[in-house]
PDB file of C-alpha atoms and ligand atoms in Angstrom:
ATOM      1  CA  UNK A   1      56.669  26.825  46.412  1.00 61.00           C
ATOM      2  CA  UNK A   2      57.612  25.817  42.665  1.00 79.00           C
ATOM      3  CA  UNK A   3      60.735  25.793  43.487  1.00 92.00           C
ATOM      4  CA  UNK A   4      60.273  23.381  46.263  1.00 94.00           C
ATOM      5  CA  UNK A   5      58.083  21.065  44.077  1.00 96.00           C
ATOM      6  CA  UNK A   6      60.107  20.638  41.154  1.00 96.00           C
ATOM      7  CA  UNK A   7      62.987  19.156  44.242  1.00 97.00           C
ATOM      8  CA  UNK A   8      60.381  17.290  45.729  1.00 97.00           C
ATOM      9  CA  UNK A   9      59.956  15.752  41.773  1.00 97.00           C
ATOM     10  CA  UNK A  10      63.508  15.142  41.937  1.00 97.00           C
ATOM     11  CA  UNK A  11      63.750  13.314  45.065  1.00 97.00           C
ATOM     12  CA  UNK A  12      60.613  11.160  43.733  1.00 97.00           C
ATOM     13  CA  UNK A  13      62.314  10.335  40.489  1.00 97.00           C
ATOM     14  CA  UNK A  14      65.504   9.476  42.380  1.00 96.00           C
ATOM     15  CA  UNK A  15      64.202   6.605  44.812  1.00 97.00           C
ATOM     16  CA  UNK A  16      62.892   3.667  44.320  1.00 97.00           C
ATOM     17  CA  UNK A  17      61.803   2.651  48.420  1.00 98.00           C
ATOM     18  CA  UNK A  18      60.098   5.733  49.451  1.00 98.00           C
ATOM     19  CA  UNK A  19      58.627   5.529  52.943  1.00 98.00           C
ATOM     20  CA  UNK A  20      55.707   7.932  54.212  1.00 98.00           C
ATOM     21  CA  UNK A  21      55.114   8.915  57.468  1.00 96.00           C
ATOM     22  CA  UNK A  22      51.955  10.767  58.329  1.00 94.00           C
ATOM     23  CA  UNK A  23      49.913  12.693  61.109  1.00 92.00           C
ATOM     24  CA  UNK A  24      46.874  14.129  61.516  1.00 89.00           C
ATOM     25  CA  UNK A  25      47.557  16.511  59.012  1.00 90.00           C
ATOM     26  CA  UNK A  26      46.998  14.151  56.259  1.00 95.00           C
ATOM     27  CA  UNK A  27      43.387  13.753  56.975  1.00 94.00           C
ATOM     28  CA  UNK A  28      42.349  17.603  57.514  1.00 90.00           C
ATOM     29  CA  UNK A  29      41.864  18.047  54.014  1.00 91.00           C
ATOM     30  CA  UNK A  30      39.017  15.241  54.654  1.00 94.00           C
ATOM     31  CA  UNK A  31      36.863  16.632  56.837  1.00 90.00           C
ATOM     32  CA  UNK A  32      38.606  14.835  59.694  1.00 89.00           C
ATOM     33  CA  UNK A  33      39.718  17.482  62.807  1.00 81.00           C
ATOM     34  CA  UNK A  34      41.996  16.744  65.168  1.00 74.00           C
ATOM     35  CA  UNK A  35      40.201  15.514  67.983  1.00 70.00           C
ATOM     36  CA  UNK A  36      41.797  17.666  70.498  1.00 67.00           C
ATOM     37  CA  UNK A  37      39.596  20.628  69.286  1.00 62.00           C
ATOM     38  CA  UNK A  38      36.627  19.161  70.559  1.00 56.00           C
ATOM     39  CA  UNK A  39      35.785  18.935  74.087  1.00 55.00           C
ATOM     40  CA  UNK A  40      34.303  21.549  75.878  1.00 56.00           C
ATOM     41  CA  UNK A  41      30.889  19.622  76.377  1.00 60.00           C
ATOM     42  CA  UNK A  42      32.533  16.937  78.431  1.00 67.00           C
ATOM     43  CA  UNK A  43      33.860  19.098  80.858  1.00 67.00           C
ATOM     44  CA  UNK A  44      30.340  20.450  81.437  1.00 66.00           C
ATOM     45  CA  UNK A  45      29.167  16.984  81.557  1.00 70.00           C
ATOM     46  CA  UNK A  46      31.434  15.626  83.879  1.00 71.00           C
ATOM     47  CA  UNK A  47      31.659  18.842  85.456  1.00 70.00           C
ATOM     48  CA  UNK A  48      35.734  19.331  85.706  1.00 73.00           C
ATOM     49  CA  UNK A  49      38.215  20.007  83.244  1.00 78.00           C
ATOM     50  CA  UNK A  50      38.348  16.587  81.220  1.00 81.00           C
ATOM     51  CA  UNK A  51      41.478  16.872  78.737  1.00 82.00           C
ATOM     52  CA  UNK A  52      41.289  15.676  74.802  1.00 81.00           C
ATOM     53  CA  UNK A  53      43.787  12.788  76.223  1.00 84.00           C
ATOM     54  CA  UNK A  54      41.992  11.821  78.995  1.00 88.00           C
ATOM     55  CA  UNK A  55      39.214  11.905  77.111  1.00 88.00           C
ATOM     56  CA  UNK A  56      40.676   9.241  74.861  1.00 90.00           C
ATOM     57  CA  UNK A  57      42.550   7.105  77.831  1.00 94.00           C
ATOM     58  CA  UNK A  58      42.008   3.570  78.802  1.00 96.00           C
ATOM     59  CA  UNK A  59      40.680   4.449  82.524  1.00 95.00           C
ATOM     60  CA  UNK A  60      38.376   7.198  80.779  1.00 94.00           C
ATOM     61  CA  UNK A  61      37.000   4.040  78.915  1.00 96.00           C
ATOM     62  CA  UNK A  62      36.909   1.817  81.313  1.00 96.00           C
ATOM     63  CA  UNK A  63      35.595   4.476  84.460  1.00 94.00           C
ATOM     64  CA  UNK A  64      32.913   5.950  81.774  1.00 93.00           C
ATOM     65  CA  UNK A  65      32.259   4.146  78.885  1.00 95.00           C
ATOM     66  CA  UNK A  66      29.039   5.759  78.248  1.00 94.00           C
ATOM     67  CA  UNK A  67      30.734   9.079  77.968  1.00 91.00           C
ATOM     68  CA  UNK A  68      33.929   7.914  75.996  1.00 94.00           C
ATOM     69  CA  UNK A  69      31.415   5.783  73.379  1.00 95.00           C
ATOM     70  CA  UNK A  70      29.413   9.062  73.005  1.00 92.00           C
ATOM     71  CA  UNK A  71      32.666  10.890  72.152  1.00 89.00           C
ATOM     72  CA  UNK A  72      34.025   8.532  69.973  1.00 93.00           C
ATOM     73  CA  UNK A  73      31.408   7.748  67.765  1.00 93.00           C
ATOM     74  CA  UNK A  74      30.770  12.154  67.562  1.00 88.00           C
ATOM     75  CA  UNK A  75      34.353  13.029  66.800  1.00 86.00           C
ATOM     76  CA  UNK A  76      36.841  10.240  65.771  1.00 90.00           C
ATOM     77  CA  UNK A  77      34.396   8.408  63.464  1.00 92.00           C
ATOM     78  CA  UNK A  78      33.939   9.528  59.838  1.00 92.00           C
ATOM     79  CA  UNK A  79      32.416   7.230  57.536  1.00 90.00           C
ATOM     80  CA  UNK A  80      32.245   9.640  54.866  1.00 93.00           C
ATOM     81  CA  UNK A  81      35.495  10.701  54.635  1.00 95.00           C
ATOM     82  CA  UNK A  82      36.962  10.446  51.325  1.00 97.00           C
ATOM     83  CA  UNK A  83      40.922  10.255  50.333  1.00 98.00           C
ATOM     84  CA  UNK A  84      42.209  13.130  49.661  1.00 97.00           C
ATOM     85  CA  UNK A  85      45.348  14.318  46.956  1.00 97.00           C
ATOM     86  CA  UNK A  86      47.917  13.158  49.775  1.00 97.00           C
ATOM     87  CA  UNK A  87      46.435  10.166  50.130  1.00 98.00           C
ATOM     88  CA  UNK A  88      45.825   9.646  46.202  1.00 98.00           C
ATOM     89  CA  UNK A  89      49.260  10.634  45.269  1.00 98.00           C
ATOM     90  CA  UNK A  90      50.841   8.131  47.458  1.00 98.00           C
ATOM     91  CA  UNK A  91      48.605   5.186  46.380  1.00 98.00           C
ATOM     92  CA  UNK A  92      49.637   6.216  42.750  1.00 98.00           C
ATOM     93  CA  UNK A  93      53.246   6.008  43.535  1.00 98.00           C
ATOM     94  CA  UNK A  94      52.541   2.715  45.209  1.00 98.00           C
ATOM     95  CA  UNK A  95      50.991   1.464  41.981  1.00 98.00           C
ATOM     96  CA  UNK A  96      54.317   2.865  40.682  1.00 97.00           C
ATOM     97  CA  UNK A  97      56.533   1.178  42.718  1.00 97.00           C
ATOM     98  CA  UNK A  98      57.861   4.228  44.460  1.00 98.00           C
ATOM     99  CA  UNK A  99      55.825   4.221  47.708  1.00 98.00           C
ATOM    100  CA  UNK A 100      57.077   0.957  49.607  1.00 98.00           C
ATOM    101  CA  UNK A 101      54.930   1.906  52.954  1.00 98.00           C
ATOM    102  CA  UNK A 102      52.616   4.279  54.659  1.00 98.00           C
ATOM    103  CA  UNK A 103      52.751   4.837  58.277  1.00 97.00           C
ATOM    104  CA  UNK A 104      50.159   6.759  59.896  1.00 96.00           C
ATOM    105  CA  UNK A 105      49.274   8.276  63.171  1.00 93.00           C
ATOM    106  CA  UNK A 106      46.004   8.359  61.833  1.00 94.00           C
ATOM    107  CA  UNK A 107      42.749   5.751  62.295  1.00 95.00           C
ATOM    108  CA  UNK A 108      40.396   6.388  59.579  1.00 96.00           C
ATOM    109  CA  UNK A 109      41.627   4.103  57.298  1.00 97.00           C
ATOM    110  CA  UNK A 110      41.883   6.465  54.361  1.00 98.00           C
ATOM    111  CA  UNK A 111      45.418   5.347  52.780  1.00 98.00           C
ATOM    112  CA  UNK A 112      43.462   1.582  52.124  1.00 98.00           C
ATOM    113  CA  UNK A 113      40.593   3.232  50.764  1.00 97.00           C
ATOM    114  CA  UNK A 114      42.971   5.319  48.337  1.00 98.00           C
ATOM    115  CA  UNK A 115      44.457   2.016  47.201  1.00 98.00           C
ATOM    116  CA  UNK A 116      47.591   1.851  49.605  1.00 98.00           C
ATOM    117  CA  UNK A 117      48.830  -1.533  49.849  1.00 97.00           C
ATOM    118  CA  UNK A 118      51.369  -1.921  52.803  1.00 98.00           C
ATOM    119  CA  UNK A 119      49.798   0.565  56.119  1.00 98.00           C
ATOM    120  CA  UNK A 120      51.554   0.223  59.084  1.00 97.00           C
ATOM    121  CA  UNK A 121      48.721   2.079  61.605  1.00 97.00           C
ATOM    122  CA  UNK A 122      50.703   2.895  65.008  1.00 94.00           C
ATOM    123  CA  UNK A 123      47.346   3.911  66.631  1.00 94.00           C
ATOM    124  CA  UNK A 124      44.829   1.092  64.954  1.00 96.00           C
ATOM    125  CA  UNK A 125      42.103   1.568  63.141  1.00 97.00           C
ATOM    126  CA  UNK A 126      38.121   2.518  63.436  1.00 96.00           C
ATOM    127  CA  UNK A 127      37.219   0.578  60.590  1.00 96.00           C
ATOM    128  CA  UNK A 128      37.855  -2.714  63.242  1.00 97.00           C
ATOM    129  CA  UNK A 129      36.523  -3.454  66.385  1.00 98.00           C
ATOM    130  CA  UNK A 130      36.231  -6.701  68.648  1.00 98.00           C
ATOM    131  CA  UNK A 131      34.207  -7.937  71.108  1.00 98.00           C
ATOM    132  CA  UNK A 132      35.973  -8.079  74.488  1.00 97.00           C
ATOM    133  CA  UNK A 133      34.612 -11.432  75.295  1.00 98.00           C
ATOM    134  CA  UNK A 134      34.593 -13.697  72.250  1.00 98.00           C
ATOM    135  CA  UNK A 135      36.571 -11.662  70.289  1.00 97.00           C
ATOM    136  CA  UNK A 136      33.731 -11.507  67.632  1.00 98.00           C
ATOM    137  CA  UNK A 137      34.560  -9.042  64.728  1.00 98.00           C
ATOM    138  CA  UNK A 138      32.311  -5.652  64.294  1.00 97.00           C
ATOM    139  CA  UNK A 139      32.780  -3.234  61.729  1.00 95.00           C
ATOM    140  CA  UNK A 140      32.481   0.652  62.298  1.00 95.00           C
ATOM    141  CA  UNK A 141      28.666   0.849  60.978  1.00 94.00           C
ATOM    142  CA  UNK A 142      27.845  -1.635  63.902  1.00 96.00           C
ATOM    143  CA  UNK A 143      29.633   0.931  66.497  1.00 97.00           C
ATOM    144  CA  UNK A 144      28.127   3.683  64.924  1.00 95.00           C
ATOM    145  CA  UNK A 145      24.496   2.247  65.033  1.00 95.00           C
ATOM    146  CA  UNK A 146      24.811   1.142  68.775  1.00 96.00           C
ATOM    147  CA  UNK A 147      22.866   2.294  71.410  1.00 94.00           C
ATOM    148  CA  UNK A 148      25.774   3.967  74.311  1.00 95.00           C
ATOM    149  CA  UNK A 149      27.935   1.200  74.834  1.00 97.00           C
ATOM    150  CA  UNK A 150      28.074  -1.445  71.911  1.00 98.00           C
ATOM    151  CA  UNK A 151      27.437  -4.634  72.865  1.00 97.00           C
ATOM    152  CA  UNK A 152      28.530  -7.812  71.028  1.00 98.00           C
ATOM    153  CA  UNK A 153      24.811  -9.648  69.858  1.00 97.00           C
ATOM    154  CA  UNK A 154      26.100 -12.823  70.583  1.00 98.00           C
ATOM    155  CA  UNK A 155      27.769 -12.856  73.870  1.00 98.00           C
ATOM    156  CA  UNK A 156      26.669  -9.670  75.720  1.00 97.00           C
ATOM    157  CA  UNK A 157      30.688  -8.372  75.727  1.00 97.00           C
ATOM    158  CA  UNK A 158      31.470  -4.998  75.160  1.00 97.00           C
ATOM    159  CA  UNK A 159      32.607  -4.190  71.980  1.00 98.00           C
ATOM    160  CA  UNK A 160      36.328  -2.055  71.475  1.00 98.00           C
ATOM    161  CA  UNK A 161      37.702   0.041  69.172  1.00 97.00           C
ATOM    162  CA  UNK A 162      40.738  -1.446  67.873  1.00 97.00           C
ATOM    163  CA  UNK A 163      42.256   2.109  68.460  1.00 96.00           C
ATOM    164  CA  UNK A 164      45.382   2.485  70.540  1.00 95.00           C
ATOM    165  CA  UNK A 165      44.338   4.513  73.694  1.00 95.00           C
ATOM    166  CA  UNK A 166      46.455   6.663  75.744  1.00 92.00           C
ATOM    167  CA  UNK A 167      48.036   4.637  78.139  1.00 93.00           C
ATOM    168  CA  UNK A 168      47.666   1.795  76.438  1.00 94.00           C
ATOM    169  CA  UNK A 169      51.040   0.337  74.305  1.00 92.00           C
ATOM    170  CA  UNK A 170      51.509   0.474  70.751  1.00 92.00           C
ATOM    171  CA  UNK A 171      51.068  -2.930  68.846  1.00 93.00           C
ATOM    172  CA  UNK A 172      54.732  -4.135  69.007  1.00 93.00           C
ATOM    173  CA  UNK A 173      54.935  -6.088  65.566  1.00 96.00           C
ATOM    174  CA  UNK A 174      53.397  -2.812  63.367  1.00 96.00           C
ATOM    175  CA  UNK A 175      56.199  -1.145  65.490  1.00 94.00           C
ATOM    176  CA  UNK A 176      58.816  -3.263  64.345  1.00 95.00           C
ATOM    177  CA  UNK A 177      57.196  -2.951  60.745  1.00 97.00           C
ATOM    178  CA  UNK A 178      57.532   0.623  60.848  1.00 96.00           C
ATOM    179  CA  UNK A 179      60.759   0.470  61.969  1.00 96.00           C
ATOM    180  CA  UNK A 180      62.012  -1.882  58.883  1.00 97.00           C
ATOM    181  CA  UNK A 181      60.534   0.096  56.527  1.00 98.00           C
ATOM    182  CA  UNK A 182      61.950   3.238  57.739  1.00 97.00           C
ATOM    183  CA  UNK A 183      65.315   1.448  58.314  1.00 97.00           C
ATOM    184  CA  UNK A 184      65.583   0.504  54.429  1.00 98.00           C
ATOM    185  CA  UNK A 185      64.241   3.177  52.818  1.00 98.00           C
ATOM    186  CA  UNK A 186      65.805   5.022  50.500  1.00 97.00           C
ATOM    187  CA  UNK A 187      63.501   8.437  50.583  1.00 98.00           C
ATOM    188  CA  UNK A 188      61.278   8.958  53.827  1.00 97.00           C
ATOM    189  CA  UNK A 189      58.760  11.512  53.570  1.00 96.00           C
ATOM    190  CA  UNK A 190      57.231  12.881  56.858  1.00 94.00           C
ATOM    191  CA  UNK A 191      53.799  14.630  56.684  1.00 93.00           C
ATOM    192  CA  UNK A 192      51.170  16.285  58.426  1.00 90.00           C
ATOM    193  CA  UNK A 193      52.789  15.947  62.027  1.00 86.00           C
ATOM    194  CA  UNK A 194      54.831  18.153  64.012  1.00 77.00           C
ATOM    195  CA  UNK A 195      56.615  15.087  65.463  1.00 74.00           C
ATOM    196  CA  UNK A 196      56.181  16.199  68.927  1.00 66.00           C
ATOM    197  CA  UNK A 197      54.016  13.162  69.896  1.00 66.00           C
ATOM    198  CA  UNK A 198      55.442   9.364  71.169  1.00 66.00           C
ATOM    199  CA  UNK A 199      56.340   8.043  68.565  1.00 67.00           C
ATOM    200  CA  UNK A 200      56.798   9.918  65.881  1.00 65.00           C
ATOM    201  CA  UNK A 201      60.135  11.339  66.932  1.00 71.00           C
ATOM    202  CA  UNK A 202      61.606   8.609  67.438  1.00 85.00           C
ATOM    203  CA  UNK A 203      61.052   6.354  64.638  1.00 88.00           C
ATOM    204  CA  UNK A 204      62.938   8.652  62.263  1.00 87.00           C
ATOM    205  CA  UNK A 205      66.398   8.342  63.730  1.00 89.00           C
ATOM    206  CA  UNK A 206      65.988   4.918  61.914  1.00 94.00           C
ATOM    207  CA  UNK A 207      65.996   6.579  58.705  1.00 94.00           C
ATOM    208  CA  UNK A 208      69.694   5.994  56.785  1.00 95.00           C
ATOM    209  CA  UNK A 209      68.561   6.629  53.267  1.00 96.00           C
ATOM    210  CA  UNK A 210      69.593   9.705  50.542  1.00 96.00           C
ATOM    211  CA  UNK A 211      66.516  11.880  51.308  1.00 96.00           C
ATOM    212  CA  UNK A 212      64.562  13.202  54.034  1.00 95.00           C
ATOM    213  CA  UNK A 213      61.870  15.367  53.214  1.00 96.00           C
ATOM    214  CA  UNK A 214      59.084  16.679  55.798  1.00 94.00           C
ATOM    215  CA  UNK A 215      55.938  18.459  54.898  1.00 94.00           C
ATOM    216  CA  UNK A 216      54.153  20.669  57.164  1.00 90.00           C
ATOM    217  CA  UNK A 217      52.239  23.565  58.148  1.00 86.00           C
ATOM    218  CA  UNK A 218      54.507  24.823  60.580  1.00 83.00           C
ATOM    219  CA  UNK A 219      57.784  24.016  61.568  1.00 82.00           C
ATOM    220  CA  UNK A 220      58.791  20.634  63.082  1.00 78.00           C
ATOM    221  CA  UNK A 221      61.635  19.771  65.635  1.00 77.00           C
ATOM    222  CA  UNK A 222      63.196  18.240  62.567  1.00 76.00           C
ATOM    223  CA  UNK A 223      63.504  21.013  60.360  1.00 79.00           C
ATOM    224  CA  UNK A 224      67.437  20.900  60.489  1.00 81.00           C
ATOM    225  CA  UNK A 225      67.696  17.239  59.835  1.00 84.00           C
ATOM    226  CA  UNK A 226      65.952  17.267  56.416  1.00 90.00           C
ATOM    227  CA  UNK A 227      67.093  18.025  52.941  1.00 92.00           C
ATOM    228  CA  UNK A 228      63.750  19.402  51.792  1.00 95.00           C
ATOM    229  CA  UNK A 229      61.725  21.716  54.069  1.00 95.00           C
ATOM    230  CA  UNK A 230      58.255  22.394  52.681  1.00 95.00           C
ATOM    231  CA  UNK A 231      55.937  24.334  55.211  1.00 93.00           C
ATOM    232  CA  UNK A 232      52.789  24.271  53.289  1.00 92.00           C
ATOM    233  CA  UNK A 233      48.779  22.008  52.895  1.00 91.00           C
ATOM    234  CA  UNK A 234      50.059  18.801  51.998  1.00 94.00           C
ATOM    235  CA  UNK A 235      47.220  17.821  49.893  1.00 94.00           C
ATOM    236  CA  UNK A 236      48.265  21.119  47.818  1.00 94.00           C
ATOM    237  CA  UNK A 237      51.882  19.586  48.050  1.00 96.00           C
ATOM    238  CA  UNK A 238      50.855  16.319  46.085  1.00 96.00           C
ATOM    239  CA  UNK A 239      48.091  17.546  44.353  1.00 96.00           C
ATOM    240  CA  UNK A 240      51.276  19.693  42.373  1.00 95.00           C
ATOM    241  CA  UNK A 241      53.885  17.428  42.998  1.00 96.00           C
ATOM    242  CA  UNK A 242      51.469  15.174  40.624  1.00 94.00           C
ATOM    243  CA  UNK A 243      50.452  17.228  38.311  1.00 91.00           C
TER     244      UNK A 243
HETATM  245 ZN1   ZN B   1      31.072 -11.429  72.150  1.00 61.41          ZN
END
């Protein structure tokens, strides 16, 4: 691992428009699971197999909102989650001017509350939510203190995550975001995601910079592509890459 740090220090000290891309990974080290290990009880409740996806689809929340409400606010809502090193290593180098962007799979919010300036979040966020009727804004302590379904006070509405559901499209201008950044960076660091999942894999191949550089537990599809290969915690990662 040393070895692999002390290049990872390099790389840093080299660029000046680094660009990190994250997945779920990031946010382990924060109490956050991935929601996919989590849903046993819904297949007794709805008695059928009901798949983490599904689960987490736009007809699951529109057919059952009870059910989907009671799931989210269980296991993809953690208001005391706190950054962790990966998340307060890159908000360092942002006050550096090394870290240009941060794009995340993730929806917790974390890289703002780190101190993260630019975050380009390809699934939205739990921190906002709208009312589908007047478009009235609710924070995440007004979701989580609903009875079932959240209702909007003023207008009787239902109240939505602003969370990108299966089967529901991406938000095209963070998209295109993503995509610039990526396009003119000079470093791009990929993190806590095994690329396999829409859209991970594809926003890389818009990468033309000096350094590529993924971080992960296991190995990734793009393994071959990189010049730095770490396969370790990522919060350990930063937390020595820092030191
Ligand atoms: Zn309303």
């Amino acid at each position: 691992m040393n070895n692999n740090i002390e290049q990872l220090r390099k790389i840093i000290a080299d660029s000046n428009n680094i660009v990190f891309f994250g997945g779920a990974g990031v946010s382990t080290e924060s109490g956050i699971p991935d929601f996919r290990s989590a849903t046993g009880l819904y297949n007794q409740k709805l008695d059928r197999n009901v798949s983490p996806e599904e689960l987490i689809s736009h007809s699951f929340y529109v057919r059952y909102p009870e059910y989907f409400f009671e799931f989210y606010k269980d296991k993809l809502i953690y208001p005391d989650a706190e950054p962790n090193d990966c998340h307060k290593a890159l908000a360092e180098l942002d006050r550096q001017g090394k870290v240009k962007a941060v794009v995340t799979q993730n929806i917790d919010g974390l890289h703002q509350k780190a101190g993260s300036q630019v975050v380009y979040e390809l699934h939205g966020s739990t921190l906002r939510n709208y009312c589908e009727s007047c478009h009235s804004f609710y924070d995440e302590k007004f979701v989580l203190a609903s009875d079932g379904v959240p209702t909007c006070p003023k207008c009787g509405g239902r109240v939505k995550p602003d969370v990108v559901l299966y089967e529901e499209g991406l938000d095209d201008n963070v998209v295109e975001a993503a995509i610039n950044a990526i396009a003119h960076a000079d470093t791009l660091i990929i993190g806590g995601t095994t690329l396999i999942v829409y859209p991970a894999a594809g926003l890389i191949h818009y990468f033309r910079g000096k350094h590529l550089v993924l971080i992960n537990k296991s190995s990734t599809s793009a393994d071959s592509m990189a010049d730095l290969v770490i396969n370790d915690n990522i919060g350990q990662v930063f937390r020595a890459v820092m030191e």
